[in-house]
Tab-separated table of C-alpha atoms in Angstrom:
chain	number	residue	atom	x	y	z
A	243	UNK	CA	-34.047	-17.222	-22.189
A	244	UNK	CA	-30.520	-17.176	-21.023
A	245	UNK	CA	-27.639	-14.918	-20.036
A	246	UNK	CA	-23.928	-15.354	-23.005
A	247	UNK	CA	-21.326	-12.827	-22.690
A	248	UNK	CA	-20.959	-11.143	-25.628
A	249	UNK	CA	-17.429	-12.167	-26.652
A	250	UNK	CA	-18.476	-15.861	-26.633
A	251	UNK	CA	-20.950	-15.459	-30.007
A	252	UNK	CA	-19.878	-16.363	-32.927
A	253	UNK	CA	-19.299	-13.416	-35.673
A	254	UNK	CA	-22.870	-13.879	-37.130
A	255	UNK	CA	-24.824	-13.821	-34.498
A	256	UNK	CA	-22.926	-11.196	-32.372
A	257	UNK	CA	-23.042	-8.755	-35.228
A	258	UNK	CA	-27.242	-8.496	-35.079
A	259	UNK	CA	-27.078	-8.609	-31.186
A	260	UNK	CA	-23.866	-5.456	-31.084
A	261	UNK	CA	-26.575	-3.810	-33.152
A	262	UNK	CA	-30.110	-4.709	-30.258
A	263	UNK	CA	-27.760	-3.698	-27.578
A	264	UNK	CA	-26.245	-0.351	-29.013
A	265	UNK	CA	-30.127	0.505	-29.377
A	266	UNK	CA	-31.088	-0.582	-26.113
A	267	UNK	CA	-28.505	1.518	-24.168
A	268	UNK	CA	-28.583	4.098	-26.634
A	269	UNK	CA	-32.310	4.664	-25.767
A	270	UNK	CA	-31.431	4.882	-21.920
A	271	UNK	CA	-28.342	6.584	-22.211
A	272	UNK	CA	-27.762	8.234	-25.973
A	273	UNK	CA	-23.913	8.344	-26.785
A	274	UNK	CA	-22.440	7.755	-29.902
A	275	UNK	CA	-22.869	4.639	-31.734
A	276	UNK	CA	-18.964	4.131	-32.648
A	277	UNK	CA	-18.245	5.073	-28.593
A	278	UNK	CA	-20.912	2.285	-27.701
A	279	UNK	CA	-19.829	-0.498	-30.523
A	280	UNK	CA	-16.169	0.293	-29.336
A	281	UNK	CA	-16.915	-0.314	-25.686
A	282	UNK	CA	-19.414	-3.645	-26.822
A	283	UNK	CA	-16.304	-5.154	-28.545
A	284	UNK	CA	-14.185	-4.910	-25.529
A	285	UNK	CA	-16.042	-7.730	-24.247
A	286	UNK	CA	-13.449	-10.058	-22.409
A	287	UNK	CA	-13.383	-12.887	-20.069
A	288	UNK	CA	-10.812	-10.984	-18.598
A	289	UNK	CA	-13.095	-8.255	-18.306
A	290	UNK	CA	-14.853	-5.885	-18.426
A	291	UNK	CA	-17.214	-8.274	-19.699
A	292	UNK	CA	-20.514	-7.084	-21.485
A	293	UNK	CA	-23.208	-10.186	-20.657
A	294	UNK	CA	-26.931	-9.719	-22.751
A	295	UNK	CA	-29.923	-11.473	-21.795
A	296	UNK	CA	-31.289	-13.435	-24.837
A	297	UNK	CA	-34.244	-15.561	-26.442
A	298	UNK	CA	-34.086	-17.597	-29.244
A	299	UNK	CA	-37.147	-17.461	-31.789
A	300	UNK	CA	-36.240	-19.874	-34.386
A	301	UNK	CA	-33.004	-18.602	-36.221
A	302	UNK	CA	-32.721	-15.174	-34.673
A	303	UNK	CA	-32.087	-13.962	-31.382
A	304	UNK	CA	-33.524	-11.323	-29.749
A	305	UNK	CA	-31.823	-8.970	-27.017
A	306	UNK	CA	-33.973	-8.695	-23.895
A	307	UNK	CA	-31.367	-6.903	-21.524
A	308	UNK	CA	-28.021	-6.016	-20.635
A	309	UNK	CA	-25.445	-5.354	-17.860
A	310	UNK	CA	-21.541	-5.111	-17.834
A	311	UNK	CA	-18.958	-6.581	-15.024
A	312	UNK	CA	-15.618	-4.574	-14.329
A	313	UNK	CA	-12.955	-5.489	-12.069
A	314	UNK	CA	-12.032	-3.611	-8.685
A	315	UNK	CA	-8.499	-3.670	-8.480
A	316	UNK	CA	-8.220	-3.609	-4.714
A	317	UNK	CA	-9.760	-6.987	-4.105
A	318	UNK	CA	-10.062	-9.858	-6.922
A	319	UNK	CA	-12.799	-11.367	-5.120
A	320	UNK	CA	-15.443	-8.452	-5.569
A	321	UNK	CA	-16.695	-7.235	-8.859
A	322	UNK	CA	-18.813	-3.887	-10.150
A	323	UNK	CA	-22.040	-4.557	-12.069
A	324	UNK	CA	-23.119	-1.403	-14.316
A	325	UNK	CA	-24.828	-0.555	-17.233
A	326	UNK	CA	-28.174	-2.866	-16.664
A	327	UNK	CA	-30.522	-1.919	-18.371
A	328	UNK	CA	-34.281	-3.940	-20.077
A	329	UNK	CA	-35.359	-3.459	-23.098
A	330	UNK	CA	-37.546	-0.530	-23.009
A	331	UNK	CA	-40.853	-1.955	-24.038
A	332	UNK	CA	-40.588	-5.071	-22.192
A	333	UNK	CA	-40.170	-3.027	-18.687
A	334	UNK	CA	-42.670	-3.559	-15.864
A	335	UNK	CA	-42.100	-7.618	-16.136
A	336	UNK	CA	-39.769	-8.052	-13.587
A	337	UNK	CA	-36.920	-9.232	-16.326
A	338	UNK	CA	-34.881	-6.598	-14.431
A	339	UNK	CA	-34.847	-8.760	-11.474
A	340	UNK	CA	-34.112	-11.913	-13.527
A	341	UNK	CA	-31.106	-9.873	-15.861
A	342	UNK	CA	-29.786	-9.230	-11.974
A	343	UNK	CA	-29.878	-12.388	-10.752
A	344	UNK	CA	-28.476	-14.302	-14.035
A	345	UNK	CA	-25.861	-11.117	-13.781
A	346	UNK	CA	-24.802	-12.628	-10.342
A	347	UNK	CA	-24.855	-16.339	-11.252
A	348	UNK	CA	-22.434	-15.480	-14.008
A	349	UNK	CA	-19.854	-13.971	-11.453
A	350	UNK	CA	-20.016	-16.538	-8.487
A	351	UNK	CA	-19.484	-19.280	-10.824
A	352	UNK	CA	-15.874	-17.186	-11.861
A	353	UNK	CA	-15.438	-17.363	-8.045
A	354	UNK	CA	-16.966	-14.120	-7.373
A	355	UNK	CA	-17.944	-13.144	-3.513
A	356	UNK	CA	-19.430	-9.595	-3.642
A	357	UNK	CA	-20.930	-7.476	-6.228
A	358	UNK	CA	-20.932	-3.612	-6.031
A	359	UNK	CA	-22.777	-0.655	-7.792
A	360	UNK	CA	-23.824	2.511	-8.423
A	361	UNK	CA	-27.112	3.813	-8.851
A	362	UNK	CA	-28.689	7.248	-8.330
A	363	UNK	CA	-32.447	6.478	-8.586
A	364	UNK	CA	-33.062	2.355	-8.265
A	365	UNK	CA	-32.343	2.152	-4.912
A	366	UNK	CA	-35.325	0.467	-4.218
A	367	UNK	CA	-35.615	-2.024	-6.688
A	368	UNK	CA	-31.862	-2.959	-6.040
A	369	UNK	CA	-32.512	-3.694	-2.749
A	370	UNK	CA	-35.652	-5.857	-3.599
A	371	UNK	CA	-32.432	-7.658	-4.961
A	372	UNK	CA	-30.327	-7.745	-2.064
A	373	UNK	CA	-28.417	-4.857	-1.933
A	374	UNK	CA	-27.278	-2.985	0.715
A	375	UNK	CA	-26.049	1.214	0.242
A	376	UNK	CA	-22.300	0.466	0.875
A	377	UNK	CA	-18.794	2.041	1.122
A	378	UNK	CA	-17.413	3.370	-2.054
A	379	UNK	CA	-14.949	1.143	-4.138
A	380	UNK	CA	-12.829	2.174	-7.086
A	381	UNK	CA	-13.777	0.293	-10.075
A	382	UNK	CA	-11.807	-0.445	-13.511
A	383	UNK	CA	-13.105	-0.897	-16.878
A	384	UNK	CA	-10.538	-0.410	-19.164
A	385	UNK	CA	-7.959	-2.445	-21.102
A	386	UNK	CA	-6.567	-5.509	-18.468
A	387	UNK	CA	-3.336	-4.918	-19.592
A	388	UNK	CA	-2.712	-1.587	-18.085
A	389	UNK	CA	-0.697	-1.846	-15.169
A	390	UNK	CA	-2.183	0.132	-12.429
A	391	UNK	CA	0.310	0.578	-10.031
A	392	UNK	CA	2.103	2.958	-11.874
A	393	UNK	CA	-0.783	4.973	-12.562
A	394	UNK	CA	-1.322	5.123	-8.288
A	395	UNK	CA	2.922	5.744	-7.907
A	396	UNK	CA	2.630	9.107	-10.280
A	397	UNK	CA	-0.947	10.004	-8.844
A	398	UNK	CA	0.288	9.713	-5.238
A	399	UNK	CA	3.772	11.617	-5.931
A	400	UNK	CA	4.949	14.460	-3.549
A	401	UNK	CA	6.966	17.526	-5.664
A	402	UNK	CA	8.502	20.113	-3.716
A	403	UNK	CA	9.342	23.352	-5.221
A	404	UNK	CA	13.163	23.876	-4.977
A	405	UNK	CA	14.870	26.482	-2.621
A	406	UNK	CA	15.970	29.402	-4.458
A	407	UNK	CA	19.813	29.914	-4.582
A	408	UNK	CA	21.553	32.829	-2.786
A	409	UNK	CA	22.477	35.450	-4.601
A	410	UNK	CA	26.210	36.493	-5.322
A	411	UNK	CA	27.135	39.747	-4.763
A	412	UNK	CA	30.236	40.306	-7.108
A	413	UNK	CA	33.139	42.445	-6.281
A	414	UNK	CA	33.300	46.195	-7.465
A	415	UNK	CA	36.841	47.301	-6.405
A	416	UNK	CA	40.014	45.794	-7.789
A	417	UNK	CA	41.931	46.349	-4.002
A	418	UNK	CA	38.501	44.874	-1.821
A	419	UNK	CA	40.285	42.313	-0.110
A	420	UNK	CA	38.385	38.902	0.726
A	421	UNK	CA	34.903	39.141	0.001
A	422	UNK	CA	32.866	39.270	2.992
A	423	UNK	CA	30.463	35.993	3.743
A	424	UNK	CA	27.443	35.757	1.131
A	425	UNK	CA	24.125	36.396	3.264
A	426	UNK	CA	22.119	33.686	4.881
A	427	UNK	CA	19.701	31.857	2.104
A	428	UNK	CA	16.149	33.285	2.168
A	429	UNK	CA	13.611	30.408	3.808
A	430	UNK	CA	12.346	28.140	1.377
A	431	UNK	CA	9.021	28.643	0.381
A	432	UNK	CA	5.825	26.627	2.641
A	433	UNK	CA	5.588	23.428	1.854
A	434	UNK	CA	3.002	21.684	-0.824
A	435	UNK	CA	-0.482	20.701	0.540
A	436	UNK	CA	-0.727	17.586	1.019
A	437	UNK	CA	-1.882	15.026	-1.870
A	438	UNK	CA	-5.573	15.403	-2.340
A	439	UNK	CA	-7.903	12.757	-0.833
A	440	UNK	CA	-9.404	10.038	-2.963
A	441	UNK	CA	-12.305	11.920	-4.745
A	442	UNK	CA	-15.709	10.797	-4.442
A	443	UNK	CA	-16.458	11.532	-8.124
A	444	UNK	CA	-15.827	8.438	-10.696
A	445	UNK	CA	-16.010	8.542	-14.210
A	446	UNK	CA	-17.618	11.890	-14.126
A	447	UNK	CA	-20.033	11.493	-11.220
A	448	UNK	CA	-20.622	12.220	-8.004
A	449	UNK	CA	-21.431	9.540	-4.657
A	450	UNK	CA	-23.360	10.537	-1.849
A	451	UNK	CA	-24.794	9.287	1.086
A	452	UNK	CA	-28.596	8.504	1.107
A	453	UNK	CA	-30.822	10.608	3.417
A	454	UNK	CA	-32.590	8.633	5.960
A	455	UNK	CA	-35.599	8.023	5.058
A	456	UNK	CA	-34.449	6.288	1.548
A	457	UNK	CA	-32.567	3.963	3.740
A	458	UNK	CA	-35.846	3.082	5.999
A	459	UNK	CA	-37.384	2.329	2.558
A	460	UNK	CA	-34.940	0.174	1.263
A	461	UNK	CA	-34.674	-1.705	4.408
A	462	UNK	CA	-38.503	-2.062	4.218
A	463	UNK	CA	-38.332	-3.998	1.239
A	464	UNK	CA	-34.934	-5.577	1.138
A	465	UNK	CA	-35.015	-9.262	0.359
A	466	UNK	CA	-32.835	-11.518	-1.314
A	467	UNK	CA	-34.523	-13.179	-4.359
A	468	UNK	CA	-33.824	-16.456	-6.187
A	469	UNK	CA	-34.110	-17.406	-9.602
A	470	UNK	CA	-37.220	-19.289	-10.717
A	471	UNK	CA	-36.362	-22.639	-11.782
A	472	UNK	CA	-38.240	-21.768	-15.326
A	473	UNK	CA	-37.313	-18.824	-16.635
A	474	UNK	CA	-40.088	-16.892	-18.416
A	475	UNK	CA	-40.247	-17.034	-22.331
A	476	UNK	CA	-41.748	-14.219	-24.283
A	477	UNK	CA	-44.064	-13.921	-27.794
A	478	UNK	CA	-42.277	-11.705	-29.198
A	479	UNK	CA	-39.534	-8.763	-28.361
A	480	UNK	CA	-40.619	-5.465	-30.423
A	481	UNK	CA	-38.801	-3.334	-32.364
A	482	UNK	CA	-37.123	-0.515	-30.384
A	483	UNK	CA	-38.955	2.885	-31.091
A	484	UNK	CA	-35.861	5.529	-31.052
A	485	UNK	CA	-37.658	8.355	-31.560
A	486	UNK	CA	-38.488	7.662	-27.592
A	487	UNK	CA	-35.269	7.633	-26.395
A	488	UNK	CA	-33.869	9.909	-23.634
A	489	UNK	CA	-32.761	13.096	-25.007
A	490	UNK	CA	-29.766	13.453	-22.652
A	491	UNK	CA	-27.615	11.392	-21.178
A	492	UNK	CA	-27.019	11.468	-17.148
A	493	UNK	CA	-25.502	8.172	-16.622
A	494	UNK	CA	-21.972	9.708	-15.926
A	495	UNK	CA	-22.910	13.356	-14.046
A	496	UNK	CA	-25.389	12.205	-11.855
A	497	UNK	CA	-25.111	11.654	-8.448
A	498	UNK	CA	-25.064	8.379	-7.240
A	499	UNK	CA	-24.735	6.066	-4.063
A	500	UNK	CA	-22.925	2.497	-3.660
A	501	UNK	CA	-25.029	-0.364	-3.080
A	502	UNK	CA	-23.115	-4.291	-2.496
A	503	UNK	CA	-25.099	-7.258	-2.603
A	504	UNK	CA	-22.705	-10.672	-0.387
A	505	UNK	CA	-23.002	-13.142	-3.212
A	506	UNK	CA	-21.888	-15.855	-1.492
């Protein structure tokens, strides 16, 4: 069992596992299957990087689990972990816990310090992991080669609506003598609210704070795992039944809460 970034297989064997993972995320979270190969392919070592949990049987390998790293512009030492998810029929074998863990190991050792994410009902197991519920952060998975700083200039720019000009008042008489003084300008209009405040929705959800007695819970349980030295190795990994899948798909309009695990 081991943890390869997608981009690093070679075009036969990433072919068969772009068609395991599609199923496996499709089956948590249905989408499209062009919208999920397209965002599979962007796998970079630039990132956002798309990393699957594997075992070899013989000439084929088999996808156990997946989870995606993004960048957070702000700071290049943290990253944002998303999208982990276990094959569905191998759930309940703590593989989760091992997909996290390898998920981590793959970021310290590209110098890493702090992982952040986003969850809106595995609070609890994430914090059997060593997560903590956290300040928000901004995350960014898109193309690497956008440059962001223009997208914050126009986003943060002030318009004021101009001041109307005074009127003229024309002259009437052909004998009227020097026109007296135009009148005063009316007063420009108030001014424009102020920008809006960072929103707390991303990518089509909302964050919240967690009520009090989640956060007792988690802190009951908190701990901060290791890996085993040996990871586990499996019979077999079944065929994914899709007739299971979730009907909908909540992962981007539910509400969710930060959680950030110190890596190192």
């Amino acid at each position: 069992m081991e943890l390869v970034p997608l981009h690093s297989l070679d075009v036969q064997a990433k072919e068969d596992v772009l068609a395991q993972s599609v199923k496996i995320l499709n089956f948590e979270w249905p989408r499209s299957e062009t919208i999920r190969m397209r965002g599979l392919n962007s796998s970079s070592e630039k990132l956002p990087s798309h990393l699957v949990l594997v075992q070899h049987f013989g000439g084929k390998v088999s996808v156990i689990g997946h989870s995606r790293i993004s960048k957070i512009p702000a700071d290049e030492t943290q990253v944002f972990i998303e999208s982990v998810v276990v094959h569905p029929h191998l759930r309940g074998k703590g593989l989760g816990k091992i997909l996290m863990l390898k998920t981590e190991e793959y970021c310290m050792k590209r110098g890493y310090k702090t992982a952040y994410l986003t969850t809106h009902d595995q609070q609890i197991f994430y914090s059997r992991c060593g997560y903590k519920f956290s300040e928000s952060v901004c995350a960014f998975g898109g193309s690497s080669s956008l440059n962001l700083g223009k997208f914050i200039t126009s986003s943060n720019a002030e318009v004021k609506p101009p001041c109307p000009a005074p009127p003229t008042v024309p002259c009437r008489m052909s004998n009227c003598g020097p026109l007296p003084p135009p009148p005063p300008p009316p007063p420009c209009g108030p001014p424009p609210p102020p920008p809006p405040k960072p929103s707390s929705t991303q990518n089509g959800s909302t964050h919240s704070s967690p009520p009090e007695d989640l956060v007792s819970n988690c802190a009951k349980v908190f701990c901060i795992p290791n890996l085993p030295q040996n990871l586990p190795e499996l019979d077999s990994v079944p065929e994914i039944d899709m007739t299971k899948k979730n009907e909908k798909n909540n992962e981007d309009n539910s509400e969710k809460m930060y959680m950030k695990k110190l890596l190192v």
